[in-house]
mmCIF file of C-alpha atoms in Angstrom:
data_model
loop_
_atom_site.group_PDB
_atom_site.id
_atom_site.type_symbol
_atom_site.label_atom_id
_atom_site.label_comp_id
_atom_site.label_asym_id
_atom_site.label_seq_id
_atom_site.Cartn_x
_atom_site.Cartn_y
_atom_site.Cartn_z
ATOM 1 C CA UNK A 1 113.432 74.365 70.348
ATOM 2 C CA UNK A 2 110.631 72.537 72.139
ATOM 3 C CA UNK A 3 110.877 68.895 73.103
ATOM 4 C CA UNK A 4 108.101 66.455 73.860
ATOM 5 C CA UNK A 5 107.910 65.688 77.552
ATOM 6 C CA UNK A 6 105.815 63.113 79.344
ATOM 7 C CA UNK A 7 105.017 63.499 83.020
ATOM 8 C CA UNK A 8 104.023 60.336 84.875
ATOM 9 C CA UNK A 9 101.755 60.720 87.900
ATOM 10 C CA UNK A 10 101.111 57.483 89.848
ATOM 11 C CA UNK A 11 98.234 57.938 92.309
ATOM 12 C CA UNK A 12 96.866 55.968 95.230
ATOM 13 C CA UNK A 13 94.576 57.615 97.783
ATOM 14 C CA UNK A 14 96.053 61.120 97.442
ATOM 15 C CA UNK A 15 92.856 63.182 97.411
ATOM 16 C CA UNK A 16 94.027 65.373 100.309
ATOM 17 C CA UNK A 17 96.949 66.891 98.363
ATOM 18 C CA UNK A 18 96.286 65.930 94.745
ATOM 19 C CA UNK A 19 94.525 69.124 93.701
ATOM 20 C CA UNK A 20 97.421 71.314 94.869
ATOM 21 C CA UNK A 21 99.930 69.111 93.070
ATOM 22 C CA UNK A 22 97.954 69.233 89.832
ATOM 23 C CA UNK A 23 97.561 73.003 90.087
ATOM 24 C CA UNK A 24 101.333 73.397 90.297
ATOM 25 C CA UNK A 25 101.886 71.092 87.307
ATOM 26 C CA UNK A 26 99.192 72.491 85.040
ATOM 27 C CA UNK A 27 100.445 76.038 85.726
ATOM 28 C CA UNK A 28 103.940 75.305 84.388
ATOM 29 C CA UNK A 29 105.391 78.010 82.146
ATOM 30 C CA UNK A 30 106.578 75.242 79.807
ATOM 31 C CA UNK A 31 103.314 73.892 78.440
ATOM 32 C CA UNK A 32 104.421 71.274 75.895
ATOM 33 C CA UNK A 33 103.833 68.118 77.896
ATOM 34 C CA UNK A 34 101.448 65.244 78.360
ATOM 35 C CA UNK A 35 100.447 64.199 81.862
ATOM 36 C CA UNK A 36 99.983 60.445 82.205
ATOM 37 C CA UNK A 37 97.995 59.681 85.353
ATOM 38 C CA UNK A 38 97.512 56.096 86.531
ATOM 39 C CA UNK A 39 95.195 55.633 89.499
ATOM 40 C CA UNK A 40 96.057 52.483 91.426
ATOM 41 C CA UNK A 41 92.480 51.603 92.503
ATOM 42 C CA UNK A 42 92.078 54.530 94.910
ATOM 43 C CA UNK A 43 89.018 54.503 97.149
ATOM 44 C CA UNK A 44 89.254 57.970 98.760
ATOM 45 C CA UNK A 45 87.852 60.065 95.908
ATOM 46 C CA UNK A 46 91.171 60.571 94.085
ATOM 47 C CA UNK A 47 89.935 59.007 90.866
ATOM 48 C CA UNK A 48 86.724 61.048 90.834
ATOM 49 C CA UNK A 49 88.747 64.235 91.333
ATOM 50 C CA UNK A 50 91.055 63.222 88.492
ATOM 51 C CA UNK A 51 88.094 62.630 86.188
ATOM 52 C CA UNK A 52 86.869 66.168 86.804
ATOM 53 C CA UNK A 53 90.285 67.736 86.214
ATOM 54 C CA UNK A 54 90.878 65.634 83.081
ATOM 55 C CA UNK A 55 87.829 67.273 81.475
ATOM 56 C CA UNK A 56 89.458 70.687 81.833
ATOM 57 C CA UNK A 57 92.879 69.993 80.313
ATOM 58 C CA UNK A 58 93.525 67.979 77.160
ATOM 59 C CA UNK A 59 97.118 67.300 78.200
ATOM 60 C CA UNK A 60 95.896 64.838 80.862
ATOM 61 C CA UNK A 61 95.557 61.159 79.955
ATOM 62 C CA UNK A 62 93.891 59.255 82.779
ATOM 63 C CA UNK A 63 94.073 55.500 83.383
ATOM 64 C CA UNK A 64 92.806 53.359 86.255
ATOM 65 C CA UNK A 65 93.867 49.930 87.475
ATOM 66 C CA UNK A 66 91.018 47.591 88.386
ATOM 67 C CA UNK A 67 92.996 46.498 91.444
ATOM 68 C CA UNK A 68 96.010 47.823 93.295
ATOM 69 C CA UNK A 69 99.111 46.561 91.487
ATOM 70 C CA UNK A 70 101.655 47.875 93.964
ATOM 71 C CA UNK A 71 103.905 50.913 93.806
ATOM 72 C CA UNK A 72 106.529 49.694 91.332
ATOM 73 C CA UNK A 73 104.078 48.403 88.731
ATOM 74 C CA UNK A 74 102.084 51.601 88.902
ATOM 75 C CA UNK A 75 105.175 53.769 88.439
ATOM 76 C CA UNK A 76 106.158 51.631 85.468
ATOM 77 C CA UNK A 77 102.723 51.935 83.882
ATOM 78 C CA UNK A 78 102.963 55.722 83.772
ATOM 79 C CA UNK A 79 106.132 55.300 81.699
ATOM 80 C CA UNK A 80 104.619 52.545 79.547
ATOM 81 C CA UNK A 81 101.654 54.714 78.580
ATOM 82 C CA UNK A 82 103.822 57.747 77.763
ATOM 83 C CA UNK A 83 105.240 58.836 74.417
ATOM 84 C CA UNK A 84 107.647 61.723 75.087
ATOM 85 C CA UNK A 85 111.343 61.791 74.277
ATOM 86 C CA UNK A 86 111.914 62.821 77.892
ATOM 87 C CA UNK A 87 110.048 61.523 80.933
ATOM 88 C CA UNK A 88 109.578 62.618 84.531
ATOM 89 C CA UNK A 89 107.699 61.124 87.480
ATOM 90 C CA UNK A 90 105.601 63.515 89.531
ATOM 91 C CA UNK A 91 105.041 63.111 93.266
ATOM 92 C CA UNK A 92 101.296 63.120 93.856
ATOM 93 C CA UNK A 93 101.555 65.135 97.073
ATOM 94 C CA UNK A 94 104.468 67.424 96.152
ATOM 95 C CA UNK A 95 104.396 71.062 95.005
ATOM 96 C CA UNK A 96 106.325 72.308 91.971
ATOM 97 C CA UNK A 97 107.547 75.793 91.140
ATOM 98 C CA UNK A 98 105.939 77.189 87.984
ATOM 99 C CA UNK A 99 109.281 77.266 86.148
ATOM 100 C CA UNK A 100 110.254 73.735 87.205
ATOM 101 C CA UNK A 101 110.043 72.242 83.718
ATOM 102 C CA UNK A 102 111.394 75.280 81.900
ATOM 103 C CA UNK A 103 114.536 75.458 84.038
ATOM 104 C CA UNK A 104 115.262 71.741 83.693
ATOM 105 C CA UNK A 105 114.833 72.005 79.939
ATOM 106 C CA UNK A 106 117.003 75.109 79.835
ATOM 107 C CA UNK A 107 119.724 73.110 81.577
ATOM 108 C CA UNK A 108 119.239 70.300 79.080
ATOM 109 C CA UNK A 109 119.726 72.746 76.198
ATOM 110 C CA UNK A 110 122.874 74.187 77.776
ATOM 111 C CA UNK A 111 124.279 70.684 78.108
ATOM 112 C CA UNK A 112 123.519 70.058 74.400
ATOM 113 C CA UNK A 113 121.172 67.197 75.264
ATOM 114 C CA UNK A 114 124.180 65.149 76.382
ATOM 115 C CA UNK A 115 122.657 64.236 79.759
ATOM 116 C CA UNK A 116 120.310 61.379 80.540
ATOM 117 C CA UNK A 117 119.048 62.898 83.795
ATOM 118 C CA UNK A 118 118.492 66.493 84.890
ATOM 119 C CA UNK A 119 117.114 67.175 88.382
ATOM 120 C CA UNK A 120 116.891 70.001 90.920
ATOM 121 C CA UNK A 121 117.455 70.622 94.583
ATOM 122 C CA UNK A 122 114.353 70.443 96.769
ATOM 123 C CA UNK A 123 112.748 71.762 99.923
ATOM 124 C CA UNK A 124 110.835 69.678 102.456
ATOM 125 C CA UNK A 125 107.343 70.530 103.714
ATOM 126 C CA UNK A 126 105.008 68.911 106.202
ATOM 127 C CA UNK A 127 101.376 67.858 105.951
ATOM 128 C CA UNK A 128 100.188 71.451 106.381
ATOM 129 C CA UNK A 129 102.610 72.854 103.818
ATOM 130 C CA UNK A 130 104.946 74.340 106.422
ATOM 131 C CA UNK A 131 108.622 74.327 105.458
ATOM 132 C CA UNK A 132 110.704 71.748 107.312
ATOM 133 C CA UNK A 133 113.869 72.409 105.340
ATOM 134 C CA UNK A 134 114.239 75.392 103.024
ATOM 135 C CA UNK A 135 116.883 73.856 100.785
ATOM 136 C CA UNK A 136 118.166 70.318 100.545
ATOM 137 C CA UNK A 137 121.017 69.699 98.147
ATOM 138 C CA UNK A 138 120.398 66.273 96.709
ATOM 139 C CA UNK A 139 122.154 63.826 94.464
ATOM 140 C CA UNK A 140 125.286 64.156 92.400
ATOM 141 C CA UNK A 141 126.473 65.032 88.908
ATOM 142 C CA UNK A 142 128.422 62.964 86.403
ATOM 143 C CA UNK A 143 129.970 64.499 83.294
ATOM 144 C CA UNK A 144 131.749 62.415 80.675
ATOM 145 C CA UNK A 145 133.259 59.965 83.150
ATOM 146 C CA UNK A 146 134.262 56.542 81.896
ATOM 147 C CA UNK A 147 132.632 53.422 83.307
ATOM 148 C CA UNK A 148 135.454 52.527 85.698
ATOM 149 C CA UNK A 149 135.570 56.062 87.120
ATOM 150 C CA UNK A 150 131.812 56.002 87.648
ATOM 151 C CA UNK A 151 131.882 52.701 89.514
ATOM 152 C CA UNK A 152 134.679 53.954 91.775
ATOM 153 C CA UNK A 153 132.913 57.258 92.521
ATOM 154 C CA UNK A 154 129.376 55.943 93.028
ATOM 155 C CA UNK A 155 129.710 54.578 96.584
ATOM 156 C CA UNK A 156 131.036 57.943 97.763
ATOM 157 C CA UNK A 157 128.319 60.123 96.237
ATOM 158 C CA UNK A 158 125.302 57.821 96.246
ATOM 159 C CA UNK A 159 123.926 58.593 99.718
ATOM 160 C CA UNK A 160 120.906 60.905 99.534
ATOM 161 C CA UNK A 161 120.363 60.290 95.843
ATOM 162 C CA UNK A 162 116.768 59.033 96.030
ATOM 163 C CA UNK A 163 115.209 62.394 95.142
ATOM 164 C CA UNK A 164 117.020 62.333 91.800
ATOM 165 C CA UNK A 165 114.416 59.828 90.600
ATOM 166 C CA UNK A 166 111.935 62.707 90.234
ATOM 167 C CA UNK A 167 114.119 64.386 87.623
ATOM 168 C CA UNK A 168 113.853 64.553 83.843
ATOM 169 C CA UNK A 169 115.097 61.381 82.135
ATOM 170 C CA UNK A 170 115.992 60.633 78.556
ATOM 171 C CA UNK A 171 113.527 58.034 77.356
ATOM 172 C CA UNK A 172 116.263 56.086 75.604
ATOM 173 C CA UNK A 173 118.213 55.863 78.860
ATOM 174 C CA UNK A 174 115.206 54.730 80.897
ATOM 175 C CA UNK A 175 114.470 52.007 78.386
ATOM 176 C CA UNK A 176 117.917 50.536 79.101
ATOM 177 C CA UNK A 177 117.194 50.179 82.829
ATOM 178 C CA UNK A 178 114.915 47.999 84.947
ATOM 179 C CA UNK A 179 112.767 51.133 85.573
ATOM 180 C CA UNK A 180 111.154 50.417 88.989
ATOM 181 C CA UNK A 181 112.198 46.850 89.672
ATOM 182 C CA UNK A 182 109.827 44.690 91.703
ATOM 183 C CA UNK A 183 112.692 42.515 92.893
ATOM 184 C CA UNK A 184 114.544 44.956 95.163
ATOM 185 C CA UNK A 185 113.712 46.868 98.330
ATOM 186 C CA UNK A 186 114.726 50.305 97.021
ATOM 187 C CA UNK A 187 113.901 50.356 93.283
ATOM 188 C CA UNK A 188 114.467 54.109 93.006
ATOM 189 C CA UNK A 189 118.069 53.725 94.187
ATOM 190 C CA UNK A 190 118.672 50.872 91.767
ATOM 191 C CA UNK A 191 117.345 52.991 88.911
ATOM 192 C CA UNK A 192 119.647 55.896 89.759
ATOM 193 C CA UNK A 193 122.588 53.502 90.038
ATOM 194 C CA UNK A 194 121.828 52.139 86.563
ATOM 195 C CA UNK A 195 121.531 55.609 85.039
ATOM 196 C CA UNK A 196 124.733 56.743 86.741
ATOM 197 C CA UNK A 197 126.607 53.724 85.436
ATOM 198 C CA UNK A 198 125.977 54.622 81.811
ATOM 199 C CA UNK A 199 124.901 58.261 81.374
ATOM 200 C CA UNK A 200 125.645 61.857 82.260
ATOM 201 C CA UNK A 201 123.739 63.564 85.068
ATOM 202 C CA UNK A 202 123.294 67.272 85.832
ATOM 203 C CA UNK A 203 121.699 69.216 88.670
ATOM 204 C CA UNK A 204 119.855 72.545 88.665
ATOM 205 C CA UNK A 205 120.863 74.326 91.865
ATOM 206 C CA UNK A 206 117.556 76.134 92.426
ATOM 207 C CA UNK A 207 114.939 74.656 94.744
ATOM 208 C CA UNK A 208 112.140 73.744 92.337
ATOM 209 C CA UNK A 209 110.200 70.995 94.130
ATOM 210 C CA UNK A 210 108.723 70.866 97.623
ATOM 211 C CA UNK A 211 108.649 67.297 98.825
ATOM 212 C CA UNK A 212 105.867 66.649 101.302
ATOM 213 C CA UNK A 213 106.497 64.436 104.335
ATOM 214 C CA UNK A 214 103.377 63.052 105.982
ATOM 215 C CA UNK A 215 101.735 59.793 107.050
ATOM 216 C CA UNK A 216 104.336 58.283 109.381
ATOM 217 C CA UNK A 217 107.376 59.263 107.356
ATOM 218 C CA UNK A 218 110.427 60.422 109.241
ATOM 219 C CA UNK A 219 112.211 63.537 108.018
#
C-alpha cells in the first residue's frame, strides 16, 4: 500500500550543500512523493540551482518568496503548499540514506498507521562531510499513553528532542498544532510538545539522516 507523502524543503542561501541534499532525496527507493521547495529570497544562487533541478524531476514544486519572511513562516509555507496525507520537513544541508522514506513508511505500516510521528536516529557531520558522531539516539517514543501520563513523562524525556521535527508527520496531527509558531524562541520544540501531548510517536533505530553542523553552530 502506497501513501501520498509531501516533503517540505525550506531554503535560504544553501547553494553550497543543496545539490547533495537533493541528490539524496531524489534517489529515495520510495518514489511516491512530492517535494515542495520554498526559496526564502536566496541571493547565493540557490534559487537558480533549484530551477535547473526542477526541470529534471516532475515531483519538485518550486516556489519563491519575494522577500525573506523568516524561518518559521518559510517552514510553514512548505506545509501550506503541500497535499500529502503525511508530511516531512527536509534539512537543506543534510544527507539522507536512500531507504530513509521506505523505512519510515515500513514502520508506519507495522504500527497500523496509529502514530502521528515516525522519525529515525541520526549521525552528525561537519561542513566537509566528515562524521562528528556516528550515531546519535534522539527523541522519545509514546505508545497509547493517556494525556495525564504524557504530561508527567514529557519533562523527563524531552531533552534532545529537536531532531524529531524532521520526521514523518500525519497531516491531520500537524493541522491541530501551531506548526512553526512565530511567537516562541524554539518553535520546533513547541511543535514536538504539542504532538506528544495528543498522538503516538515511534522511532526507527537505524541512522538514516546525517545532520550537517556548519556556520558557527556548536556540536
